[in-house]
PDB file of C-alpha atoms and ligand atoms in Angstrom:
ATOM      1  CA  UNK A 140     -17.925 -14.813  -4.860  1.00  0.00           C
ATOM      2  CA  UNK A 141     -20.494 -12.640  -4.056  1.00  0.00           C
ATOM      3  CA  UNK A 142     -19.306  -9.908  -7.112  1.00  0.00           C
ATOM      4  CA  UNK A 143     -20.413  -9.416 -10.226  1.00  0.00           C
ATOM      5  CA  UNK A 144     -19.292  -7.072 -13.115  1.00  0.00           C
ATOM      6  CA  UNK A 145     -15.031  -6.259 -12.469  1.00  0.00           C
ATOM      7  CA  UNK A 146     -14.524  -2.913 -12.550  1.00  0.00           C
ATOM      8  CA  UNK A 147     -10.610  -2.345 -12.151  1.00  0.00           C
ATOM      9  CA  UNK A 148      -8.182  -4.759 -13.090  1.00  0.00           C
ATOM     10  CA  UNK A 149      -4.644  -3.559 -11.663  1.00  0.00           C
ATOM     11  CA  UNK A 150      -1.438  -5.081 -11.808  1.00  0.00           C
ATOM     12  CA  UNK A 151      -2.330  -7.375  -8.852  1.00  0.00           C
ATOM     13  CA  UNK A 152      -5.536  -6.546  -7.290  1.00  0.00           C
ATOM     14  CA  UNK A 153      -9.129  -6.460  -8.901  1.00  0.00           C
ATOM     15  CA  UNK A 154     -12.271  -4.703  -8.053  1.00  0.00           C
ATOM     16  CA  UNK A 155     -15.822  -6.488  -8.154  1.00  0.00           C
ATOM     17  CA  UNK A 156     -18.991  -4.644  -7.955  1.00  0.00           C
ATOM     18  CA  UNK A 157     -21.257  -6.075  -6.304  1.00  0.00           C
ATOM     19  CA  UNK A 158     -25.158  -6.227  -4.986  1.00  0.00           C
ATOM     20  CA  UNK A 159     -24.488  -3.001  -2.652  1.00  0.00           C
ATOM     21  CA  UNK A 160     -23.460   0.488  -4.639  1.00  0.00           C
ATOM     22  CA  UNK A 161     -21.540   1.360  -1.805  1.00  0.00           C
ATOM     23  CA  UNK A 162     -19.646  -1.438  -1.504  1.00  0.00           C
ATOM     24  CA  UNK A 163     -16.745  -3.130  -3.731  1.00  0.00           C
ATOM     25  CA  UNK A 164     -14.529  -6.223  -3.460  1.00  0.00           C
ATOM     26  CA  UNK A 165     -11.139  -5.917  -3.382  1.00  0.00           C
ATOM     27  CA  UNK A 166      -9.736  -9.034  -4.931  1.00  0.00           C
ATOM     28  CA  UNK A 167      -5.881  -9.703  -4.386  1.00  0.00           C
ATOM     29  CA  UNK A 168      -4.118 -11.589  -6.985  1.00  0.00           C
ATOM     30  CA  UNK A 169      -0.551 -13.539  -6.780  1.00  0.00           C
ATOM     31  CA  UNK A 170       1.072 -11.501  -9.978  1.00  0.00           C
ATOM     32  CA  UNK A 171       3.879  -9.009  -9.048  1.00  0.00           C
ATOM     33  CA  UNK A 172       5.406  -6.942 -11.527  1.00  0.00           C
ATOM     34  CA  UNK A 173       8.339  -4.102 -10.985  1.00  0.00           C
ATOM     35  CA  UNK A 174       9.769  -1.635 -12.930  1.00  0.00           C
ATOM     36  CA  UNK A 175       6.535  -0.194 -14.675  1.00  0.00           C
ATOM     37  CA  UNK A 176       5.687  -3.895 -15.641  1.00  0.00           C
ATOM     38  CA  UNK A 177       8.242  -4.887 -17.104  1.00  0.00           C
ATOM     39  CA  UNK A 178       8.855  -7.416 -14.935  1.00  0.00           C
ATOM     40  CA  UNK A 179       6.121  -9.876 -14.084  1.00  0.00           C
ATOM     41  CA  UNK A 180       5.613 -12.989 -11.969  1.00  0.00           C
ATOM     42  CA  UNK A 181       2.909 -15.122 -10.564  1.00  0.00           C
ATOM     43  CA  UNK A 182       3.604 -15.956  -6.695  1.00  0.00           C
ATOM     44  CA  UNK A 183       0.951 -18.475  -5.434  1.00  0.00           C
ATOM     45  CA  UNK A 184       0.168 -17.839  -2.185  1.00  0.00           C
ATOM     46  CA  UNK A 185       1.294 -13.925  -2.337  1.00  0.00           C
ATOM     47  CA  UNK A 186      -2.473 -12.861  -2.993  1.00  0.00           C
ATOM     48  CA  UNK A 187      -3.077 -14.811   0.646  1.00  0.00           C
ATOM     49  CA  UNK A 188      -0.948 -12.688   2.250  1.00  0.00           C
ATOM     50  CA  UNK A 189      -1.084  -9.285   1.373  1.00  0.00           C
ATOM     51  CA  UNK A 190      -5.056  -9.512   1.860  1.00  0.00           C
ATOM     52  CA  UNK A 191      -3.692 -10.850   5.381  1.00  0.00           C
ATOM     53  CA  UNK A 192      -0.927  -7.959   6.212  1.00  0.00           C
ATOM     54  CA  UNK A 193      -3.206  -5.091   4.277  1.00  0.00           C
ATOM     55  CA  UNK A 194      -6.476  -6.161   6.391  1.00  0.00           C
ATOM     56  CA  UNK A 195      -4.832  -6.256   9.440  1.00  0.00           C
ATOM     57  CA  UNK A 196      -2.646  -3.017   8.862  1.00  0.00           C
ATOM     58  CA  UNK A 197      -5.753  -1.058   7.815  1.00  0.00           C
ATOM     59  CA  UNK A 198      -7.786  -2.829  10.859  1.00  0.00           C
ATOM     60  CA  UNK A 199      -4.864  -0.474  13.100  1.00  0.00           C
ATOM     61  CA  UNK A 200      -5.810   2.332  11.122  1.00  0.00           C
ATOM     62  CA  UNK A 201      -9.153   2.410  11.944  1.00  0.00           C
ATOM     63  CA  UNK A 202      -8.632   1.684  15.500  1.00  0.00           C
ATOM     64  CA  UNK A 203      -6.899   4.980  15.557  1.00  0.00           C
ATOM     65  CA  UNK A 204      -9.515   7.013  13.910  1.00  0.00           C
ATOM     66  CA  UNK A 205      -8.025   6.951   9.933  1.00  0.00           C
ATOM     67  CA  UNK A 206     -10.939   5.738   7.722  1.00  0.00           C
ATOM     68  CA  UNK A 207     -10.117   3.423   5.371  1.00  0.00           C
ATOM     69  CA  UNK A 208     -11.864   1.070   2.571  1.00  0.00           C
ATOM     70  CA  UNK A 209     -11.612  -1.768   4.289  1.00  0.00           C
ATOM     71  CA  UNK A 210     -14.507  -3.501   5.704  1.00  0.00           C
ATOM     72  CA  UNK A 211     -13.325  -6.704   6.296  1.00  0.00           C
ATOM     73  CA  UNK A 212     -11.882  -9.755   4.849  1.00  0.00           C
ATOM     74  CA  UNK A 213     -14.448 -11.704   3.590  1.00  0.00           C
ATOM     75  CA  UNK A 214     -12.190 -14.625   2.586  1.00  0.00           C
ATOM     76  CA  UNK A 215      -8.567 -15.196   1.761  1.00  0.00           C
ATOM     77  CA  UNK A 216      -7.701 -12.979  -0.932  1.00  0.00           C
ATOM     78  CA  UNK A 217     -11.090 -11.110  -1.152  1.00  0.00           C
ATOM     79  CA  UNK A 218     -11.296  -8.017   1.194  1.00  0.00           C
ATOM     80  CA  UNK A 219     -14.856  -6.262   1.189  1.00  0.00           C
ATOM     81  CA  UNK A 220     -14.094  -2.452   1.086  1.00  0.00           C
ATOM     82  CA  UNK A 221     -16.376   0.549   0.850  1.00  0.00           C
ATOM     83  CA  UNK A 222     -16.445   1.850  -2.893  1.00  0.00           C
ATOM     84  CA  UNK A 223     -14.360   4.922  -3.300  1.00  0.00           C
ATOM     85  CA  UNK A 224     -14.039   7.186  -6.263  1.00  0.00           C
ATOM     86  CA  UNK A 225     -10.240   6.792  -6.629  1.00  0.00           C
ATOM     87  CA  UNK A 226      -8.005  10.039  -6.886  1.00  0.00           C
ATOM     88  CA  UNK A 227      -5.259   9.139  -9.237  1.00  0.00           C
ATOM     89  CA  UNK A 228      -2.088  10.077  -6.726  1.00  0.00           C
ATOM     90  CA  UNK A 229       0.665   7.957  -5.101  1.00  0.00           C
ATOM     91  CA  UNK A 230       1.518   9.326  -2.181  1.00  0.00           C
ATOM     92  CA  UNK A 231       4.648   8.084  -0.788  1.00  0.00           C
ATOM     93  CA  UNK A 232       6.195   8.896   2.931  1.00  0.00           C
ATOM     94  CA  UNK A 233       9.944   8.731   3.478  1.00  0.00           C
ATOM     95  CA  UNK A 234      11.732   7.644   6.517  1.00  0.00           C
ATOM     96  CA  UNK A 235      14.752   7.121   5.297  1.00  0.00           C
ATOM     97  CA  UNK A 236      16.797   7.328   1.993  1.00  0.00           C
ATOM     98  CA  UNK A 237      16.539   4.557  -0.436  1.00  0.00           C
ATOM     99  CA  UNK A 238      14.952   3.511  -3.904  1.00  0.00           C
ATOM    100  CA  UNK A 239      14.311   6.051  -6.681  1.00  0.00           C
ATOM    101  CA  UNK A 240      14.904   9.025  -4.298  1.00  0.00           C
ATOM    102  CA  UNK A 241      18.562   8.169  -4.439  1.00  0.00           C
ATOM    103  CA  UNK A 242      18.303   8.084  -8.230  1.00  0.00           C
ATOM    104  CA  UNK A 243      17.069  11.375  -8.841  1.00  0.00           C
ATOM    105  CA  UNK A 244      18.589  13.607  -5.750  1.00  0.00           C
ATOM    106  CA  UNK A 245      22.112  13.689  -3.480  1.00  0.00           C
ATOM    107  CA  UNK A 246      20.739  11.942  -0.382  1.00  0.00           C
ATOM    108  CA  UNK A 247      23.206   9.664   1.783  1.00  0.00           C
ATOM    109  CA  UNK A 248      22.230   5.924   1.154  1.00  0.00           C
ATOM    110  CA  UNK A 249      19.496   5.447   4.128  1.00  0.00           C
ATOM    111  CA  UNK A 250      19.929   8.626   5.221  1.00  0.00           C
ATOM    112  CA  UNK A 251      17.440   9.314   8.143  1.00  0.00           C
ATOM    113  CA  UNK A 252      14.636  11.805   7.046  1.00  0.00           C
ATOM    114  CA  UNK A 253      13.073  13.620   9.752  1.00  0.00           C
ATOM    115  CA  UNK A 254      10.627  15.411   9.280  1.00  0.00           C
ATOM    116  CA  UNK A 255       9.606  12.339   6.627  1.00  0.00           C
ATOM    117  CA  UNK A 256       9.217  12.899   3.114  1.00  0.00           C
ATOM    118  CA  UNK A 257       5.892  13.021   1.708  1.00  0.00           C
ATOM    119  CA  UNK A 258       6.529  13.157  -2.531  1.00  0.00           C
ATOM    120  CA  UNK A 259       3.112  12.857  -4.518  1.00  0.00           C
ATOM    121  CA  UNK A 260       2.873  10.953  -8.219  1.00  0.00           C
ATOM    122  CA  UNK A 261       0.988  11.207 -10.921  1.00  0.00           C
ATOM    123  CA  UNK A 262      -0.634   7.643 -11.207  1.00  0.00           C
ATOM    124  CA  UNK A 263      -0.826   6.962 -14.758  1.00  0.00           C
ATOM    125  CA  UNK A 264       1.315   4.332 -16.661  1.00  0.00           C
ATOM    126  CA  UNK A 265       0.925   6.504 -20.022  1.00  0.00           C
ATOM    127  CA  UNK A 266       3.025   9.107 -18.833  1.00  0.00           C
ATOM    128  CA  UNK A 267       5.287   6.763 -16.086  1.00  0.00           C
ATOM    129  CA  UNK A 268       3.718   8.029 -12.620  1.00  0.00           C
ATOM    130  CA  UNK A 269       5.688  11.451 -12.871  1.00  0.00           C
ATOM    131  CA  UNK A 270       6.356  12.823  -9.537  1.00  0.00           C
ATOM    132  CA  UNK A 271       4.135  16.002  -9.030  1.00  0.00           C
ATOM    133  CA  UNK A 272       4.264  19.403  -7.379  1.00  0.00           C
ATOM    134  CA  UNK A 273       1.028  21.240  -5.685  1.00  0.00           C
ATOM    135  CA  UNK A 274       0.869  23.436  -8.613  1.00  0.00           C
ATOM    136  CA  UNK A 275       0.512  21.071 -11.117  1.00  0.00           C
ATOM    137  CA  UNK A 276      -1.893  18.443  -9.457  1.00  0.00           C
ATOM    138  CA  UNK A 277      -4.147  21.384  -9.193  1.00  0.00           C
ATOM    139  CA  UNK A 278      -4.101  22.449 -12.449  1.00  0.00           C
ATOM    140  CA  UNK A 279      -4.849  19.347 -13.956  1.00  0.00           C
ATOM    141  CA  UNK A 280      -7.832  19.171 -11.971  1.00  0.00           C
ATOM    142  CA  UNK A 281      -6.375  16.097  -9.860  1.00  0.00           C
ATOM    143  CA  UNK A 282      -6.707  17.381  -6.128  1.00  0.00           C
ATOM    144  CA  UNK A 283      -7.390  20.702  -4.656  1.00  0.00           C
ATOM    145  CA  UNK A 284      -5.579  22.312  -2.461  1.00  0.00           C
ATOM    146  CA  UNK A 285      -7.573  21.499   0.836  1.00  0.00           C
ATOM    147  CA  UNK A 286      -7.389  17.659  -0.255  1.00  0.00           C
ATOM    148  CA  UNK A 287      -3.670  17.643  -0.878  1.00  0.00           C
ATOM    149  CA  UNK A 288      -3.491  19.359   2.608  1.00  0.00           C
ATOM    150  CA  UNK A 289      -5.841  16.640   3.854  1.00  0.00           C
ATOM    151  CA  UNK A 290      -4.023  14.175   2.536  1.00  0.00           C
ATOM    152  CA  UNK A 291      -0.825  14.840   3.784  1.00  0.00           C
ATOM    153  CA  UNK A 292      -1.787  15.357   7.263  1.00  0.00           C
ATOM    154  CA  UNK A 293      -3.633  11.880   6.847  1.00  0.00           C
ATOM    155  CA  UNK A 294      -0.450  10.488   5.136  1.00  0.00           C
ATOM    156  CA  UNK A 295       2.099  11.425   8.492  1.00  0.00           C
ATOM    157  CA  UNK A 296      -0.463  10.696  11.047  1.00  0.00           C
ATOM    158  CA  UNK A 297      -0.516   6.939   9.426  1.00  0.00           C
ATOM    159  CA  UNK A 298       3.245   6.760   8.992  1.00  0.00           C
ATOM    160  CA  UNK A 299       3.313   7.591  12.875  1.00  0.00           C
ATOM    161  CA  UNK A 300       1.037   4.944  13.413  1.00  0.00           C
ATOM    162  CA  UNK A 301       2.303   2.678  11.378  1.00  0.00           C
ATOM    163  CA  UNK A 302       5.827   3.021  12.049  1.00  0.00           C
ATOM    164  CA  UNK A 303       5.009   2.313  15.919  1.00  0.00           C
ATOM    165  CA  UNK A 304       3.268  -0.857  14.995  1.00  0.00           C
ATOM    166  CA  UNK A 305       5.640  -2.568  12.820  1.00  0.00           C
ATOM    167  CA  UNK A 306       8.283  -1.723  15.460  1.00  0.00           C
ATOM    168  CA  UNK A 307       7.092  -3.209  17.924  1.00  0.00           C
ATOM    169  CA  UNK A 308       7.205  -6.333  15.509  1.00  0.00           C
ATOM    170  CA  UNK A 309      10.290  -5.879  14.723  1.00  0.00           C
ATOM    171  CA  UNK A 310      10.240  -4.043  11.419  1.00  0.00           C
ATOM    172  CA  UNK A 311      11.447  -1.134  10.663  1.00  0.00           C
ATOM    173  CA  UNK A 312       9.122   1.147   8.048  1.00  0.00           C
ATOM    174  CA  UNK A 313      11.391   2.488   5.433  1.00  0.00           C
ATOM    175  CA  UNK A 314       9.032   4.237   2.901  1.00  0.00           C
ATOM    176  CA  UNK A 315       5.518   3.289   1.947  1.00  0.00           C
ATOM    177  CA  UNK A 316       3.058   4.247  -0.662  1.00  0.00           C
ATOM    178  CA  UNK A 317      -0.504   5.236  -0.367  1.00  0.00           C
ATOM    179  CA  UNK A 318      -3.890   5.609  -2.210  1.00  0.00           C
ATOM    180  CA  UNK A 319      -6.587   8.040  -1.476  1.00  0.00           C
ATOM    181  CA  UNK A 320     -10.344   7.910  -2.765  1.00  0.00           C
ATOM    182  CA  UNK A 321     -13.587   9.785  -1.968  1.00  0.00           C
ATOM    183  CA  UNK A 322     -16.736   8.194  -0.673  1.00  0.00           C
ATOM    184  CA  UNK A 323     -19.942   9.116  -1.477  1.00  0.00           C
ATOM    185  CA  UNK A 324     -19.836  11.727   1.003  1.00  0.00           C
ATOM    186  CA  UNK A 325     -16.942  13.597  -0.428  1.00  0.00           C
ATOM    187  CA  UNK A 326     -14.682  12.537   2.353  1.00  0.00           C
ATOM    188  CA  UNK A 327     -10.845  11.424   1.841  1.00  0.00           C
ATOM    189  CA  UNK A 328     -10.792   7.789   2.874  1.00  0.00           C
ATOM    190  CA  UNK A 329      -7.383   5.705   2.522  1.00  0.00           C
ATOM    191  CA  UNK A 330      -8.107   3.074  -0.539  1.00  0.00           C
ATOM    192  CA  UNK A 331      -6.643   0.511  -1.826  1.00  0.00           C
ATOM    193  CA  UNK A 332      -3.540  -1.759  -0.026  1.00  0.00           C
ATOM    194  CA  UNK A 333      -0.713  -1.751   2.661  1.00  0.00           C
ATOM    195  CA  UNK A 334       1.375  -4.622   1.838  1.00  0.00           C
ATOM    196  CA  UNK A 335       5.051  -5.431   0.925  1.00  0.00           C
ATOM    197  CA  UNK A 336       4.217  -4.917  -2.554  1.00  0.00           C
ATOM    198  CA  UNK A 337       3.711  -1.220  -1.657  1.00  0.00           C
ATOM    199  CA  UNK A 338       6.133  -0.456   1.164  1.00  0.00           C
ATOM    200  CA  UNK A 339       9.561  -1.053   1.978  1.00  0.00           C
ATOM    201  CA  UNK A 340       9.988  -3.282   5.120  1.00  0.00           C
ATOM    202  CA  UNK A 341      13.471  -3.866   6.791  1.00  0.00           C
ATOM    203  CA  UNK A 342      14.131  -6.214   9.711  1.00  0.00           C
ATOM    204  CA  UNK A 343      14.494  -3.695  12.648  1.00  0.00           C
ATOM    205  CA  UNK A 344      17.917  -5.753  13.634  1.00  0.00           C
ATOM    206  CA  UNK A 345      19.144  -6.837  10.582  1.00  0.00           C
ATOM    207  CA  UNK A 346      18.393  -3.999   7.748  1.00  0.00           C
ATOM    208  CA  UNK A 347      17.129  -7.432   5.996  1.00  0.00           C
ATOM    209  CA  UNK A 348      14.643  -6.434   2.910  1.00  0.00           C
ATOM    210  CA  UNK A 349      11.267  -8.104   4.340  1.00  0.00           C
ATOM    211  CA  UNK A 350       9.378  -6.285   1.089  1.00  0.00           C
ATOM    212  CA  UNK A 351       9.058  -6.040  -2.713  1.00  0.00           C
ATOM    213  CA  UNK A 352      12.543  -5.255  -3.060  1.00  0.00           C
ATOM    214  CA  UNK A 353      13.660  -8.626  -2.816  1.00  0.00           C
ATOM    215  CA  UNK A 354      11.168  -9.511  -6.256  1.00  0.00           C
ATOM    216  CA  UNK A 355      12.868  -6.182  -7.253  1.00  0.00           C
ATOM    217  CA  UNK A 356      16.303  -7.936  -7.071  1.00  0.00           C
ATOM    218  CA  UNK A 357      15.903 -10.934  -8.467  1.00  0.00           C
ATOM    219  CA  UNK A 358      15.764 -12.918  -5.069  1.00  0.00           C
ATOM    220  CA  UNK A 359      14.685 -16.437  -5.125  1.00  0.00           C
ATOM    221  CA  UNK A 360      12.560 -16.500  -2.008  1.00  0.00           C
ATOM    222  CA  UNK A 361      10.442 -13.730  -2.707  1.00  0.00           C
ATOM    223  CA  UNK A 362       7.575 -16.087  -1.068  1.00  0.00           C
ATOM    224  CA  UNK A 363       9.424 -16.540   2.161  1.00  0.00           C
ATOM    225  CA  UNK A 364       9.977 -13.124   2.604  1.00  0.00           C
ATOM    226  CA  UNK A 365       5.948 -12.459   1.741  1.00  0.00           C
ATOM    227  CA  UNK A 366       5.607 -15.416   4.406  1.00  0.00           C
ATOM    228  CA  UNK A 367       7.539 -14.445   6.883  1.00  0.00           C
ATOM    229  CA  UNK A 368       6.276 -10.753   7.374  1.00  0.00           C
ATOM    230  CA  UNK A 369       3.004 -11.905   7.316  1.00  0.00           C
ATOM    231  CA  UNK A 370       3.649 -13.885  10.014  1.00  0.00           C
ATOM    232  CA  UNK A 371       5.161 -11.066  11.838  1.00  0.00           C
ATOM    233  CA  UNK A 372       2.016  -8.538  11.579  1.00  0.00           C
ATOM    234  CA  UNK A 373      -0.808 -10.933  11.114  1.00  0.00           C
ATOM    235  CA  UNK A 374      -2.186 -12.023  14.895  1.00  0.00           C
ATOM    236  CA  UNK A 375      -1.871 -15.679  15.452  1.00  0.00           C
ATOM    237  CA  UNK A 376      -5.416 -16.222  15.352  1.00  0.00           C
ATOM    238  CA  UNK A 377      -6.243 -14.505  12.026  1.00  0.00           C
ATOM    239  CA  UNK A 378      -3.040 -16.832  10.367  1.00  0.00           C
ATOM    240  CA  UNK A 379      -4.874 -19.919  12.114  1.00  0.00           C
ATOM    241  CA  UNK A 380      -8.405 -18.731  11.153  1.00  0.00           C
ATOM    242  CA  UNK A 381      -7.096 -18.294   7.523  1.00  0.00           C
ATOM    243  CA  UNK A 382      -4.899 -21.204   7.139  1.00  0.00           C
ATOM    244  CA  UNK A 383      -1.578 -19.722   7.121  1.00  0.00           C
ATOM    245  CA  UNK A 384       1.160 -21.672   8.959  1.00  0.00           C
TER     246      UNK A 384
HETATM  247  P1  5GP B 261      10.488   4.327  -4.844  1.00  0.00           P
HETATM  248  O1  5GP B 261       9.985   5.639  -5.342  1.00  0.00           O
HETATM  249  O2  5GP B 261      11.707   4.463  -4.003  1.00  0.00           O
HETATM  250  O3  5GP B 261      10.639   3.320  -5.946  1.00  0.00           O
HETATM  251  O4  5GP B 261       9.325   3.731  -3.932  1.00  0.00           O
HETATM  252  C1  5GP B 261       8.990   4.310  -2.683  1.00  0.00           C
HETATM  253  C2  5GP B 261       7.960   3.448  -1.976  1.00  0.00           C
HETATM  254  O5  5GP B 261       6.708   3.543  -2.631  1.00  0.00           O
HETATM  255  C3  5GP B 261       8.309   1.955  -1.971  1.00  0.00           C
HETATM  256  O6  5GP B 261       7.870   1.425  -0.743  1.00  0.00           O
HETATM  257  C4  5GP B 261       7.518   1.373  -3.121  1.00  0.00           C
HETATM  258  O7  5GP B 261       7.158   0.037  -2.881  1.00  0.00           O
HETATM  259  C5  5GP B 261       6.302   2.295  -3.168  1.00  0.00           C
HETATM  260  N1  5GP B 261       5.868   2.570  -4.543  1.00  0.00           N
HETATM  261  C6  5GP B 261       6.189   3.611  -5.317  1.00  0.00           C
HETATM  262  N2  5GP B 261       5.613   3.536  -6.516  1.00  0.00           N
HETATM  263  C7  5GP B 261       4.893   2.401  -6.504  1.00  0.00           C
HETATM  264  C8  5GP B 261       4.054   1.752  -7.472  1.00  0.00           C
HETATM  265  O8  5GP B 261       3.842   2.221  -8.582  1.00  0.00           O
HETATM  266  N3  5GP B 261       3.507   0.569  -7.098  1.00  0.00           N
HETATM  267  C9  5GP B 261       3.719   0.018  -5.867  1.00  0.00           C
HETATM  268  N4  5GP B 261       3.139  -1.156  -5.570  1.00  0.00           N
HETATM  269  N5  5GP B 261       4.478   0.613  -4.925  1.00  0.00           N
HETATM  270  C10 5GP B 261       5.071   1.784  -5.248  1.00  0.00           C
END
């Protein structure tokens, strides 16, 4: 690999430096974890994909003028991305009901939320990504104001985007969750992954999970499910180019 010194290690991606100092690699691993790591698994071949689905995904983004980290994928698993000075915020869009929202407010099981929901967390495993108001992020010197405001407008122009893509491959985009960075510029660029590690993915006909969830609840093809959407988004020729059947 052309990367030297690692300079993130998440819960299943990595970041390499490497000879640029504007550019990173974003190295995909096959571990999955859930509930704030407690549980943990090794998937081979899960890596493969979501460098597949994210590349792609973020590769529709750009083509409709959202800048994101991705340059390209360099090989399977290792996507080069611009380097981005990460702002420490998950920010999750809503389309329907479902998950932890349920948990903590009276919404109607998939309950259809339009205008979508866009809730902002804290990300930071010491304190349990704590959801966040405006207020707050501010004063702890997170975001300001015009970059939250950026950010959301960002966030529902790529759920529109998104949610007409997957659509029209037969998925149906439930709730997703983003993460924003700064480039050397300044400017708010979409960082690190779109997969179904990080967004909730139902079968447009079926209301089939096609996402995380299924790892969530103890599922035993968790792969097939990783497989299978990837073979949904990724274009033919990218699956044969990358040796996916
Ligand atoms: P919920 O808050 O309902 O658990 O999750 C909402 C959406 O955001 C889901 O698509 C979920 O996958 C994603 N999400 C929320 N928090 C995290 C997180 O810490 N890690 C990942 N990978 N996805 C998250």
């Amino acid at each position: 690999m052309d990367s030297k010194k690692l300079i993130y290690a998440g819960k299943a991606k990595d970041v390499y430096e490497t000879e640029n100092p504007d550019e990173v690699i974003v190295a995909f691993r096959d571990d999955i974890t859930a509930g704030d790591g407690e549980k943990k698994d090794n998937l081979q071949g899960k890596g493969h994909c979501n460098s597949l689905i994210s590349t792609k995904l973020f590769e529709i983004l750009e083509e409709n003028g959202i800048a994101t980290q991705c340059i390209e994928l360099k090989k399977s698993c290792h996507m080069r991305a611009k380097k981005l000075e990460m702002i420490p915020l998950e920010v999750i869009a809503r389309n329907i009901a479902t998950g932890s929202l349920l948990k903590r407010f009276p919404f109607e099981e998939n309950q259809k939320l339009d205008p979508p929901i866009i809730q902002m967390d804290y990300k930071n495993d010491e304190y349990h990504d704590p959801m966040l108001n405006e207020e707050i992020t501010i004063a702890l010197g997170i975001a300001s104001q015009e970059d939250l405001d950026e950010i959301k407008k960002i966030t529902l122009k790529i759920n529109k985007i998104l949610s007409e893509f997957l659509k029209e491959k037969g998925i149906l985009l439930v709730d997703f969750k983003l993460e924003f960075g700064k480039d050397k510029d300044g400017n708010i660029v979409l960082g690190d992954e779109i997969s179904p590690d990080t967004c909730r993915y139902w079968d447009i006909n079926t209301l089939q999970t096609l996402d995380k969830d299924s790892f969530r609840q103890g599922q035993d093809n968790v792969m097939d499910i990783y497989e299978q959407v990837c073979g949904m988004i990724v274009d033919e020729k990218d699956l044969k180019k990358w040796k996916i059947t």
